[in-house]
Coordinates of C-alpha atoms in Angstrom, one line a residue:
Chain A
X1 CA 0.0 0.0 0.0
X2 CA 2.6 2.5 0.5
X3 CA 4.5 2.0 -2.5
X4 CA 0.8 2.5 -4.4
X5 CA 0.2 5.6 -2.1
X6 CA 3.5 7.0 -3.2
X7 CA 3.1 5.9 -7.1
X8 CA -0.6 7.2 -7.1
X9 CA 0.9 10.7 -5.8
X10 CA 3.4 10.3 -8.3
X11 CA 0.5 9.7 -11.5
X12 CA -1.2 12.9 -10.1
X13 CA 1.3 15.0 -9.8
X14 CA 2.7 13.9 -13.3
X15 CA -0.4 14.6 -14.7
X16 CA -1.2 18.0 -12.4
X17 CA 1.8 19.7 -14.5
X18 CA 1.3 17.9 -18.0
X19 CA -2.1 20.3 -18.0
X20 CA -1.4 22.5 -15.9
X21 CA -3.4 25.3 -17.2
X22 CA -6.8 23.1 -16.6
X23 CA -5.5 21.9 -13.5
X24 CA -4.7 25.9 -12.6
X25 CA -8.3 26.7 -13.9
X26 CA -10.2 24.5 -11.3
X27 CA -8.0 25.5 -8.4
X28 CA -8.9 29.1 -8.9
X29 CA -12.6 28.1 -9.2
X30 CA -12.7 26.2 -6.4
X31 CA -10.6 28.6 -4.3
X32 CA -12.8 31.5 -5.0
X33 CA -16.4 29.2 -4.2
X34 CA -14.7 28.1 -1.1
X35 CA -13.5 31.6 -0.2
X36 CA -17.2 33.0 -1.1
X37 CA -18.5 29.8 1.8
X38 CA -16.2 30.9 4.2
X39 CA -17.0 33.9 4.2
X40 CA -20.6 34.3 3.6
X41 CA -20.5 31.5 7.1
X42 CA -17.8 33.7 8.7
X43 CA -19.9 36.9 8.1
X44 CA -23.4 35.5 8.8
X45 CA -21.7 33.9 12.3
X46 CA -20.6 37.2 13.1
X47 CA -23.6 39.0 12.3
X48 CA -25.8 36.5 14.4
X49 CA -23.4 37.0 16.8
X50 CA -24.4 40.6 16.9
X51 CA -27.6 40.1 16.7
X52 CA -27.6 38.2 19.8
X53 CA -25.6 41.3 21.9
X54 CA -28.4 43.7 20.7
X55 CA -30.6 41.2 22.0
X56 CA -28.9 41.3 25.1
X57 CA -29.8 45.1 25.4
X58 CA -33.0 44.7 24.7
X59 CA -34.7 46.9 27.5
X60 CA -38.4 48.2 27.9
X61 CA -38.7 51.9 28.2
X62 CA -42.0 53.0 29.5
X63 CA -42.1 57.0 28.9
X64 CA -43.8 58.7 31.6
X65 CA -45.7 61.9 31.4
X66 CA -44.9 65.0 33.4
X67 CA -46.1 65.5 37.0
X68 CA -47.3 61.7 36.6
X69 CA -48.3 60.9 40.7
X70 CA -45.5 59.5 42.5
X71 CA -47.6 56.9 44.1
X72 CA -48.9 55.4 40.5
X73 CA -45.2 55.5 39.5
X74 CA -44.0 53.6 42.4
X75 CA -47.0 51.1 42.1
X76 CA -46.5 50.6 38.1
X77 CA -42.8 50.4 38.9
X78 CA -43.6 47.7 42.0
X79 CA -46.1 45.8 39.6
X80 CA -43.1 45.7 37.0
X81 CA -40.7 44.1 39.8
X82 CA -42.6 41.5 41.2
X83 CA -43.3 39.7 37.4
X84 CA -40.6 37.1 37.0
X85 CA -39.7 37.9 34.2
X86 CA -38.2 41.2 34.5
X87 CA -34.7 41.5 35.9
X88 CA -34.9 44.9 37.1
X89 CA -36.4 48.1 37.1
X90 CA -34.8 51.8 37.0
X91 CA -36.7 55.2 37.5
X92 CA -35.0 57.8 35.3
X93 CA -36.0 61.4 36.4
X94 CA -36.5 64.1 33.9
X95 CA -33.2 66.0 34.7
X96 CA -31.3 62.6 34.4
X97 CA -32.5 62.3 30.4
X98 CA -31.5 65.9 29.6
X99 CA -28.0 64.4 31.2
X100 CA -27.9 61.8 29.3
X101 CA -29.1 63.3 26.5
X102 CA -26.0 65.9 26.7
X103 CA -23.8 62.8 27.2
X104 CA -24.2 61.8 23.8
X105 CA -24.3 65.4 22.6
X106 CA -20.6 65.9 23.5
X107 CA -19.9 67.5 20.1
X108 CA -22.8 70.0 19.9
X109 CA -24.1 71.2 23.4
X110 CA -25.0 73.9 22.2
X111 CA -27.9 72.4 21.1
X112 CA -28.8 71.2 24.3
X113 CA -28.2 74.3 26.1
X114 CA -30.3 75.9 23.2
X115 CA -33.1 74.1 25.3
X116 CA -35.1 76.0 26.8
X117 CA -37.5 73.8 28.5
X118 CA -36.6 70.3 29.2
X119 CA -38.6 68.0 26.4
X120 CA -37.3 64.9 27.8
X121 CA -39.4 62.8 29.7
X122 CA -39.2 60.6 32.4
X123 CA -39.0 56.9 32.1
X124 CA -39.0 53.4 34.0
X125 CA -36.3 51.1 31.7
X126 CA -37.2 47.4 32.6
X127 CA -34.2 44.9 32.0
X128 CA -36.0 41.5 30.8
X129 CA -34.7 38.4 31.9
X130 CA -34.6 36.7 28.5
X131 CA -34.7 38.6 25.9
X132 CA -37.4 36.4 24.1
X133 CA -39.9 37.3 26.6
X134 CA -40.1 41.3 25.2
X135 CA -43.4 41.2 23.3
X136 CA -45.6 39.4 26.8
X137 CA -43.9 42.0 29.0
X138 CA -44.6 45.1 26.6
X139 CA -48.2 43.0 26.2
X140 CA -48.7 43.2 30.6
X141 CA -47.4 46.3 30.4
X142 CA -50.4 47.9 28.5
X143 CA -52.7 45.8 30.4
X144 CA -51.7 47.8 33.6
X145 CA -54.5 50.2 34.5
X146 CA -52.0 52.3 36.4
X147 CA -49.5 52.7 33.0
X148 CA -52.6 54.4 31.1
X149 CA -52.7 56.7 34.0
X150 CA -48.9 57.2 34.1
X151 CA -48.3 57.0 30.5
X152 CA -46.8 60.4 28.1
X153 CA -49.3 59.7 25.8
X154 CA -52.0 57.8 27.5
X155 CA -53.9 58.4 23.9
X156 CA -51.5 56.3 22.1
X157 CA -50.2 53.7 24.1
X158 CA -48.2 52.1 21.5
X159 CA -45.9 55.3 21.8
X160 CA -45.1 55.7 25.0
X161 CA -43.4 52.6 24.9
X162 CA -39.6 52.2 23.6
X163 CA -38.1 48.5 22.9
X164 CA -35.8 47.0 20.5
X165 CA -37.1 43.8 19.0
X166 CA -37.7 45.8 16.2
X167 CA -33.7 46.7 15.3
X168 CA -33.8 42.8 15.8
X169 CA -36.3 42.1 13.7
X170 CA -34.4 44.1 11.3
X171 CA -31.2 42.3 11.7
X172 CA -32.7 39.3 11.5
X173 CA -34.1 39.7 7.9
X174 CA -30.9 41.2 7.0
X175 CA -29.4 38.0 7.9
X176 CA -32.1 35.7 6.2
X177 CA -31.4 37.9 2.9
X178 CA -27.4 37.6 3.3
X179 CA -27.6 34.3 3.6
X180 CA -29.9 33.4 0.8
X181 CA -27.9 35.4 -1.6
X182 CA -24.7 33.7 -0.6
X183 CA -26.5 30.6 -0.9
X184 CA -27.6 31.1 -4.3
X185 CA -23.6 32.1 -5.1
X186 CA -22.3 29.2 -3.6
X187 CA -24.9 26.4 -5.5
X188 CA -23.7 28.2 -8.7
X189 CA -19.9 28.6 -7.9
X190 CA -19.8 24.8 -6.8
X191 CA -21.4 23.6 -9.7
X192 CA -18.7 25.6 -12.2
X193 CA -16.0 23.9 -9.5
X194 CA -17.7 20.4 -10.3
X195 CA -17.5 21.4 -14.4
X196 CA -14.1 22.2 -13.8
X197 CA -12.7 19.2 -12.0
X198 CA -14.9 17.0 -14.3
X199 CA -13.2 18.5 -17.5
X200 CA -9.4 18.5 -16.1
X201 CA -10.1 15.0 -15.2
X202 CA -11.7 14.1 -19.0
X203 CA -8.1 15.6 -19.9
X204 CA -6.1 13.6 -17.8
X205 CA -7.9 10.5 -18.7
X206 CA -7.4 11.4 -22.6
X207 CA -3.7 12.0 -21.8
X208 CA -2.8 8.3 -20.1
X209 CA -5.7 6.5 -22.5
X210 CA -2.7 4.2 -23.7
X211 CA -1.8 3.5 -20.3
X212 CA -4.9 3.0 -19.1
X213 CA -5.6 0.5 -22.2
X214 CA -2.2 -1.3 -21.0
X215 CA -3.4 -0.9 -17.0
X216 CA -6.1 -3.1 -18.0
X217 CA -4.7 -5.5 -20.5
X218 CA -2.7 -6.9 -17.8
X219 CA -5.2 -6.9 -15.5
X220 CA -5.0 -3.6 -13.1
X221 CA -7.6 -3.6 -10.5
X222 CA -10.4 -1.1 -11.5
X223 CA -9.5 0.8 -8.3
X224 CA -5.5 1.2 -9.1
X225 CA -6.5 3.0 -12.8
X226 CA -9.0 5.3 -11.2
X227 CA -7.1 6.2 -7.9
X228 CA -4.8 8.5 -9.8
X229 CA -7.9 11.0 -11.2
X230 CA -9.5 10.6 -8.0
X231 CA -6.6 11.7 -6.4
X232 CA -5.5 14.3 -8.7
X233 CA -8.8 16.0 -8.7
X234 CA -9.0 15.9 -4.4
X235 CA -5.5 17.6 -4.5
X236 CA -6.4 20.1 -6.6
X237 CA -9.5 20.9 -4.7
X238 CA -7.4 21.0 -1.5
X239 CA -5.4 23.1 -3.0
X240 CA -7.9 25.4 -3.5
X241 CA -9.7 25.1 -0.4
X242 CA -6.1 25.8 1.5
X243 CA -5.6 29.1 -0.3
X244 CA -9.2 30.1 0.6
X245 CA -8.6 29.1 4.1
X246 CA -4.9 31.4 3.8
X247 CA -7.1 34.7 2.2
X248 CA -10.0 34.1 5.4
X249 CA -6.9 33.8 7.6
X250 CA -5.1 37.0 7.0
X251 CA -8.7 38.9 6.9
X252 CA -9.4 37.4 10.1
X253 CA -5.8 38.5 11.6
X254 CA -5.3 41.6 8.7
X255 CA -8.4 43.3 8.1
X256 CA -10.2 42.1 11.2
X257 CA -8.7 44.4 13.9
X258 CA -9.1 47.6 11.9
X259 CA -12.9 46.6 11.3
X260 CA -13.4 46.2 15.3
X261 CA -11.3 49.3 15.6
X262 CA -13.7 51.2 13.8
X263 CA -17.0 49.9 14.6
X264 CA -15.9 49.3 18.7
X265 CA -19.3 49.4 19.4
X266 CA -20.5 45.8 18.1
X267 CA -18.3 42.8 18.9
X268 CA -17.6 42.2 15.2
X269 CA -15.4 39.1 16.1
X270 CA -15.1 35.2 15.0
X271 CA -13.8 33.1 18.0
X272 CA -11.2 30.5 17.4
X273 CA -14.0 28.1 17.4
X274 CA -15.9 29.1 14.8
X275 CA -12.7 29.8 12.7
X276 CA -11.9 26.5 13.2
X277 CA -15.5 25.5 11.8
X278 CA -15.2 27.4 9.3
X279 CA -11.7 25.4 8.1
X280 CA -13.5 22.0 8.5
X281 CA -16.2 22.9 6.5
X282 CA -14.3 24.4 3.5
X283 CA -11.6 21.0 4.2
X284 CA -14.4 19.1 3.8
X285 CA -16.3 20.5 1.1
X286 CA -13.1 20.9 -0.8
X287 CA -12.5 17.0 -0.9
X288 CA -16.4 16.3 -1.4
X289 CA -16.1 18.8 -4.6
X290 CA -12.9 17.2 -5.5
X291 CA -14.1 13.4 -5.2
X292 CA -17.8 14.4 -6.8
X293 CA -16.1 15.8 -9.7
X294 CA -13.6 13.1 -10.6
X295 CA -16.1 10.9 -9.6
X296 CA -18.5 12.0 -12.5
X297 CA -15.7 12.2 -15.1
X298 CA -14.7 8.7 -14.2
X299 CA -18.1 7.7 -14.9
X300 CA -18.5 9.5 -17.7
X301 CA -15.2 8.9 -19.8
X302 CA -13.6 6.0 -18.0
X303 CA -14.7 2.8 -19.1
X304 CA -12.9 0.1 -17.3
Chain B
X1 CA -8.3 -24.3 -20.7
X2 CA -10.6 -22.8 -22.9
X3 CA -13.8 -23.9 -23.4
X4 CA -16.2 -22.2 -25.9
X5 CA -19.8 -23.8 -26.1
X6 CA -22.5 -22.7 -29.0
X7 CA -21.1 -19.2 -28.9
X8 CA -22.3 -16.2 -30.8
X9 CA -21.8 -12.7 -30.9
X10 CA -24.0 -10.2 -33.2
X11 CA -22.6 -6.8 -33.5
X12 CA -26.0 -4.6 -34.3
X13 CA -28.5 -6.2 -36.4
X14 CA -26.4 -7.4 -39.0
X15 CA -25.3 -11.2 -39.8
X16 CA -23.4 -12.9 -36.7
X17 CA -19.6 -12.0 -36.3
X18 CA -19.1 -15.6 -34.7
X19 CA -21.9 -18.1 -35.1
X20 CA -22.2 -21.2 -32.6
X21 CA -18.6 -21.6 -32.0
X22 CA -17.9 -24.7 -30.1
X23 CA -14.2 -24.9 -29.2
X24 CA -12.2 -26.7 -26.6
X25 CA -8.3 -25.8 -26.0
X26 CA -6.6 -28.3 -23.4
X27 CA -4.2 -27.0 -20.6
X28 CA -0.7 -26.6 -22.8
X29 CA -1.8 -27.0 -26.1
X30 CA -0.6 -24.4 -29.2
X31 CA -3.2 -23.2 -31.3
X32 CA -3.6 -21.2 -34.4
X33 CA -6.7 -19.9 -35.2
X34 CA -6.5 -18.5 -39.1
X35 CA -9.3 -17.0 -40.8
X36 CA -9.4 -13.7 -43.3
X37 CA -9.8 -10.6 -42.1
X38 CA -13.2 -10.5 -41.0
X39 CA -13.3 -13.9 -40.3
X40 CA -13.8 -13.5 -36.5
X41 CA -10.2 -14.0 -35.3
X42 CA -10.2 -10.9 -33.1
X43 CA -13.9 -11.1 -31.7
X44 CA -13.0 -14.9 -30.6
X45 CA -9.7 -13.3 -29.1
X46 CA -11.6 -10.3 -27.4
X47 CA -14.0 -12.9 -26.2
X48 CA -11.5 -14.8 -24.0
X49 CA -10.3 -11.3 -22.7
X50 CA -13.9 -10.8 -21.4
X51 CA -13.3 -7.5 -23.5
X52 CA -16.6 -8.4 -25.4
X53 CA -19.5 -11.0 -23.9
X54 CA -21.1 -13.2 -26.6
X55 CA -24.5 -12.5 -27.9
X56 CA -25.0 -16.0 -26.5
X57 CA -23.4 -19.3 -25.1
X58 CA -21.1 -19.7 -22.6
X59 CA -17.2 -19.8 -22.4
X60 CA -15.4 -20.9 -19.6
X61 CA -11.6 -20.1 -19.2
X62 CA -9.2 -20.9 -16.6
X63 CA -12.0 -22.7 -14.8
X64 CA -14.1 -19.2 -15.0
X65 CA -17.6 -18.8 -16.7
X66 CA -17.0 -15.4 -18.4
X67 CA -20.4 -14.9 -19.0
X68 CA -21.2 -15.2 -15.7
X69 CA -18.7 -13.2 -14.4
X70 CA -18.9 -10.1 -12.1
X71 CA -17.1 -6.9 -13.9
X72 CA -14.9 -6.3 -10.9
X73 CA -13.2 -9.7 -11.2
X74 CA -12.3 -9.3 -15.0
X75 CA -9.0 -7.6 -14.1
X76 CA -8.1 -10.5 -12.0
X77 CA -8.9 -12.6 -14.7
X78 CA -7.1 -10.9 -17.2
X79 CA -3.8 -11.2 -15.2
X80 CA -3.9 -15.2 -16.1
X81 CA -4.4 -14.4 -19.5
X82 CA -1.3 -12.7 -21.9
X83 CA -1.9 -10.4 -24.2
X84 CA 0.0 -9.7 -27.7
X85 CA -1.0 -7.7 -30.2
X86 CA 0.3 -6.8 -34.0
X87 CA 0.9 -3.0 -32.9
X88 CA 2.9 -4.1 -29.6
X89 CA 0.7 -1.6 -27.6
X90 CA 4.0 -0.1 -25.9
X91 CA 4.6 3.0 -23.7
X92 CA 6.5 5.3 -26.3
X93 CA 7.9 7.3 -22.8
X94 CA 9.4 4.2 -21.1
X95 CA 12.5 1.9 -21.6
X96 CA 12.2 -1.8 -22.3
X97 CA 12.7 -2.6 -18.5
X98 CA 10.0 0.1 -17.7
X99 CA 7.6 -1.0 -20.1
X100 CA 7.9 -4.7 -18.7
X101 CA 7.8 -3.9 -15.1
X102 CA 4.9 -1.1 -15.9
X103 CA 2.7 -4.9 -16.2
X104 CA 3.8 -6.1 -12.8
X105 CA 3.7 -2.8 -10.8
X106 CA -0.1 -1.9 -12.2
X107 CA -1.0 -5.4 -10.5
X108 CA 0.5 -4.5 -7.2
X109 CA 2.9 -6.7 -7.2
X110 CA 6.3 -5.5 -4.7
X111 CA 9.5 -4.0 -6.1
X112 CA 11.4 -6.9 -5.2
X113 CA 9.6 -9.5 -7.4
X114 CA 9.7 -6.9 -10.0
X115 CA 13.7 -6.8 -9.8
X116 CA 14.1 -10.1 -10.2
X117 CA 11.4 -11.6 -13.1
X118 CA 12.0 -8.1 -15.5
X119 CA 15.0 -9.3 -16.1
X120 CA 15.0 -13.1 -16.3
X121 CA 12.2 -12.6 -18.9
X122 CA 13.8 -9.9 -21.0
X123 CA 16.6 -12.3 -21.1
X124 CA 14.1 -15.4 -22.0
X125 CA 12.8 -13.4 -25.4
X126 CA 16.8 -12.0 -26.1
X127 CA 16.7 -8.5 -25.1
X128 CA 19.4 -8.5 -22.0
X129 CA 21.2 -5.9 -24.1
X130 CA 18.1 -3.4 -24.9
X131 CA 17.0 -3.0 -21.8
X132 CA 17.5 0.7 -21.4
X133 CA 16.1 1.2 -25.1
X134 CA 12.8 3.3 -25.8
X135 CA 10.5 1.9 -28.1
X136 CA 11.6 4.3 -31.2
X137 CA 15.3 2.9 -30.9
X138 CA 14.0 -1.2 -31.3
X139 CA 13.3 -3.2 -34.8
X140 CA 10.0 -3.9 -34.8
X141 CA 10.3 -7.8 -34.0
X142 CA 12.5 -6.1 -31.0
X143 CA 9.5 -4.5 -30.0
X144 CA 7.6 -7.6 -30.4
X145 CA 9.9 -8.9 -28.1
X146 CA 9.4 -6.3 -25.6
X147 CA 5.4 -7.0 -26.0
X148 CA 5.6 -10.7 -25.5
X149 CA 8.3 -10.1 -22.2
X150 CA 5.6 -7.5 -20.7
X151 CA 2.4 -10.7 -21.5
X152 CA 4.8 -13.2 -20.1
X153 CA 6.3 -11.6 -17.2
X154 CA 3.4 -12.2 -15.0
X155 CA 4.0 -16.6 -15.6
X156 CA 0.2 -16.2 -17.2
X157 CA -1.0 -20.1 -18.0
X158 CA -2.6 -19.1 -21.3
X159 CA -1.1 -16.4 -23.7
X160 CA -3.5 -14.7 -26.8
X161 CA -2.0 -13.1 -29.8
X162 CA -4.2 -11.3 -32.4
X163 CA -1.9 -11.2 -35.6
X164 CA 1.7 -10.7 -33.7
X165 CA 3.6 -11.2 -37.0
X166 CA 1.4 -8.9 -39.3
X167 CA 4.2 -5.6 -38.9
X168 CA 6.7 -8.3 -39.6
X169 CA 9.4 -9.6 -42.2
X170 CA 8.8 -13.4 -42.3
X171 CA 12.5 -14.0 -40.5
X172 CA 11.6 -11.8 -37.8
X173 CA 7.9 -13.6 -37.6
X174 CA 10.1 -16.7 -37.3
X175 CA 12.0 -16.1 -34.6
X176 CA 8.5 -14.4 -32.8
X177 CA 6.9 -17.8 -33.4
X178 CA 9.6 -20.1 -31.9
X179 CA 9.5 -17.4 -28.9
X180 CA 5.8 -18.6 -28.8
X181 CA 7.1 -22.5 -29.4
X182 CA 9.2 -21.8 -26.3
X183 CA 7.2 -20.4 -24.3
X184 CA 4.5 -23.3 -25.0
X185 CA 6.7 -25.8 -23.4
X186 CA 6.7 -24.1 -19.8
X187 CA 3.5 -25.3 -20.1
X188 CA 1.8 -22.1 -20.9
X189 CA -1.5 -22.2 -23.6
X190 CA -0.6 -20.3 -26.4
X191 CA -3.6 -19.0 -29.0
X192 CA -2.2 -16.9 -31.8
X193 CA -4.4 -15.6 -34.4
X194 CA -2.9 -15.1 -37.8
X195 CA -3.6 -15.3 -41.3
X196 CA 0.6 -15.9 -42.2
X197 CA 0.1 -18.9 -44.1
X198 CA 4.0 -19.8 -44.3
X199 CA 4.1 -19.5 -40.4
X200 CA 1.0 -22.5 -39.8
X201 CA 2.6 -24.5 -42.4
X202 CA 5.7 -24.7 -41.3
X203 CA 4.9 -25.5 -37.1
X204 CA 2.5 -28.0 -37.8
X205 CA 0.5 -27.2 -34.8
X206 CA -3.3 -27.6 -34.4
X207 CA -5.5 -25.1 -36.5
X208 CA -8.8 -23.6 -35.7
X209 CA -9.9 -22.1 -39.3
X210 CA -12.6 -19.5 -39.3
X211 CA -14.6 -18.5 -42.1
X212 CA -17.7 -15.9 -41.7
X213 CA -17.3 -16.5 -38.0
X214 CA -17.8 -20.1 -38.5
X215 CA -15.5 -22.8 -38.0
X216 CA -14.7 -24.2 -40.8
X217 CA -11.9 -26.7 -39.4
X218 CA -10.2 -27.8 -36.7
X219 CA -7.3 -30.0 -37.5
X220 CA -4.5 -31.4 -34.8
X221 CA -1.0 -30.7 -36.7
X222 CA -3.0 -28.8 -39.8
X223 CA -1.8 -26.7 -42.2
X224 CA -3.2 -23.2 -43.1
X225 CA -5.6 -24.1 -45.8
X226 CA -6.2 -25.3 -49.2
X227 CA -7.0 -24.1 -52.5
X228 CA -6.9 -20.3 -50.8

């Protein structure tokens, strides 16, 4: 077995350089479909990955209107604690938003000192235990007599209350698009990949035909003359899923850092876990590309 | 050895290539087949390879129903079975030694036999002294040579050739045909297909004659033919 392992390398090499231009033609079609995988899986991890942070912040704000009564506040705010799922609750106080609100202003206060009355309102920001659970708490909220009493705009309900499963919602779509689009890509780019291998493998079975005619003559297993294509057209699949794998690596180490440099405020990162998903999936889907399509020239053009 | 029973083969619609052949070929025998072209010579041949099946009847080599036979056991079968053809089917891109030990190494077999029955059978058909030729720099019975090394090498028990002289000069042909004789008395079967009437005359071996794949005659110590 180890001489065959060494002579089969041999064959494929051999025939890797007698055409090479074919041979150079599939790799760069399968490196740029595996590249396209691994990223549009990088990308789409990260992006659920963000997803789920946002989620994390997802918080309830329940505007108040001014000179609401202190005791409906307190007992909206106490009804608000005692459901189970709510982490906590936080009274914000009128003055505290215009704070805030000048917080993030840093750049123009003059705006907010241009302010003449304080627009802000007050608010009560309820931290949910599981994010999931937004819609039934914002749901019980507007069920509570006491919020329509305490509420900025007791009129319209609907807007005196603040929460994010709509950015989520958003994301979430944005993901389901991404991912159907790079789907689509992918099916395409692995089918030319397939074309390719199955057309440098015809070639390389036109080039040995006499040895193949000898090979089984004298009585060559079916498995020794088709080991050689098989092999040849895994290699160069390999091949191209390596130098995929090289590009994704120097983005992730490269062009990585300077992305979470400038967008600090959304943990645009892949962990070493999902990188190393990432590599088994384009390993393996570069040998199952390789195989197919050698497979299906074999089948096709090699009659043994 | 062989053993061909009521065998036919029909290419398309058109009158029968072979029609009921019945042939038997003992273990060790030597055997002409002659015919015309056209006669069937090279169908019977690809037969026994299991290159072809018959249209219908059955033919047993080696012990072996072919027609019964599963595809991924052919090449086992064809490694008992020698080959020889009258274009030598050689690797231009290898030496004599290359070419020969190209049959062994395809059929696994470990560098070490390989070393030692290349060269005993290059030096059984006379070619000690070409081994590091190529094909191009070899006389064509040299090549013939080179052919008949790479069918033998493997100790086969029954040897085919489809018209091994027909590139030849009838000296050369001699000398191919008593590299055949030789290689009879090892004990191997030998089957050679020709239509070189000279050749039959002169070996006086048995004679399987084929005429619009039927057989027409089949003679112990024959001669090629009469009248034709």
């Amino acid at each position: 077995m180890a001489i065959n392992l060494g002579y089969f390398l041999k064959e494929s090499v051999v025939s890797f350089r007698r055409n090479w231009v074919m041979s150079l033609g599939a790799v760069i079609t399968i490196y740029l479909s595996l590249l396209l995988v691994g990223a549009s899986v990088g990308s789409s991890m990260i992006v659920s990955q963000v997803v789920r942070s946002v989620e994390e912040k997802v918080s309830i704000r329940v505007f108040l209107k001014d000179g609401a009564a202190p005791a409906d506040v307190d007992s909206l705010q106490a009804a608000l604690v005692a459901d189970a799922r709510v982490k906590n609750v936080k009274y914000t106080s009128k003055e505290q938003a215009l704070k805030d609100f000048g917080a993030t202003m840093v750049e123009s206060p003059e705006l907010v000192d241009a302010l003449e009355v304080n627009p802000l309102p007050a608010s009560l920001d309820v931290d949910l235990k599981t994010p999931q659970d937004v819609n039934a708490v914002v749901a019980m909220i507007k069920a509570n007599p006491t919020f329509l009493k305490v509420a900025d705009r007791p009129d319209k309900p609907e807007k005196s209350l603040k929460y994010g499963q709509q950015i989520v919602n958003q994301l979430f779509a944005f993901t389901r698009v991404l991912r159907a689009v790079g789907a689509v890509f992918i099916i395409m780019l692995a089918i030319i990949s397939l074309i390719f291998i199955n057309n440098t493998i015809r070639l390389a079975i036109y080039a040995r035909r006499k040895e193949i005619g000898i090979m089984r003559l004298v009585g060559a297993s079916n498995w020794f003359i088709r080991t050689p294509f098989l092999l040849e057209g895994t290699l160069q699949s390999l091949l191209g899923a390596l130098l995929a794998l090289l590009t994704l690596g120097s983005i992730q180490w490269f062009v990585m850092p300077k992305v979470r440099e400038t967008i600090s405020f959304l943990p645009v990162t892949l962990s070493a876990g999902a990188a190393a998903q990432i590599s088994a999936i384009l390993i393996l889907s570069g040998v199952v590309i390789g195989l197919g399509g050698s497979a299906f020239a074999l089948r096709r053009y090699l009659k043994v | 050895m062989i053993s061909m029973r009521n065998v036919s083969k029909v290419y398309g619609a058109d009158k029968p290539a072979l029609g009921d052949v019945n042939v038997e070929i003992e273990q060790g025998e030597f055997v002409f087949l002659v015919g015309h072209s056209g006669s069937g010579k090279s169908t019977f041949i690809r037969l026994l390879q299991r290159e072809l099946l018959p249209s219908s009847g059955t033919i047993i080599v080696a012990g072996q129903d072919l027609t019964k036979m599963k595809n991924w056991k052919v090449p086992f079968l064809r490694r008992n079975i020698g080959c020889v053809f009258q274009d030598f089917k050689l690797l231009p891109n290898k030496t004599t030694y290359e070419n020969v030990a190209f049959a062994l190494e395809v059929i696994g077999r470990s560098k070490h036999v390989i070393r030692t029955q290349v060269p005993e059978v290059l030096r059984l058909v006379g070619l000690e002294d070409k081994i590091n030729s190529y094909p191009d720099e070899l006389s064509g019975g040299e090549q013939q040579r080179v052919s008949i090394a790479r069918a033998f090498v493997n100790r086969p028990p029954l040897l085919l050739a489809d018209e091994p002289t027909g590139n030849l000069d009838p000296a050369t042909s001699l000398g191919i045909m008593s590299l055949f004789s030789r290689i009879n008395k090892t004990g191997t079967t030998v089957l050679v297909a020709t239509h070189d009437r000279e050749m039959v005359d002169s070996m006086r071996k048995r004679v399987i004659a084929l005429e619009n794949g039927v057989v027409i005659r089949d003679q112990d110590r024959g001669v090629y033919g009469y009248g034709d």
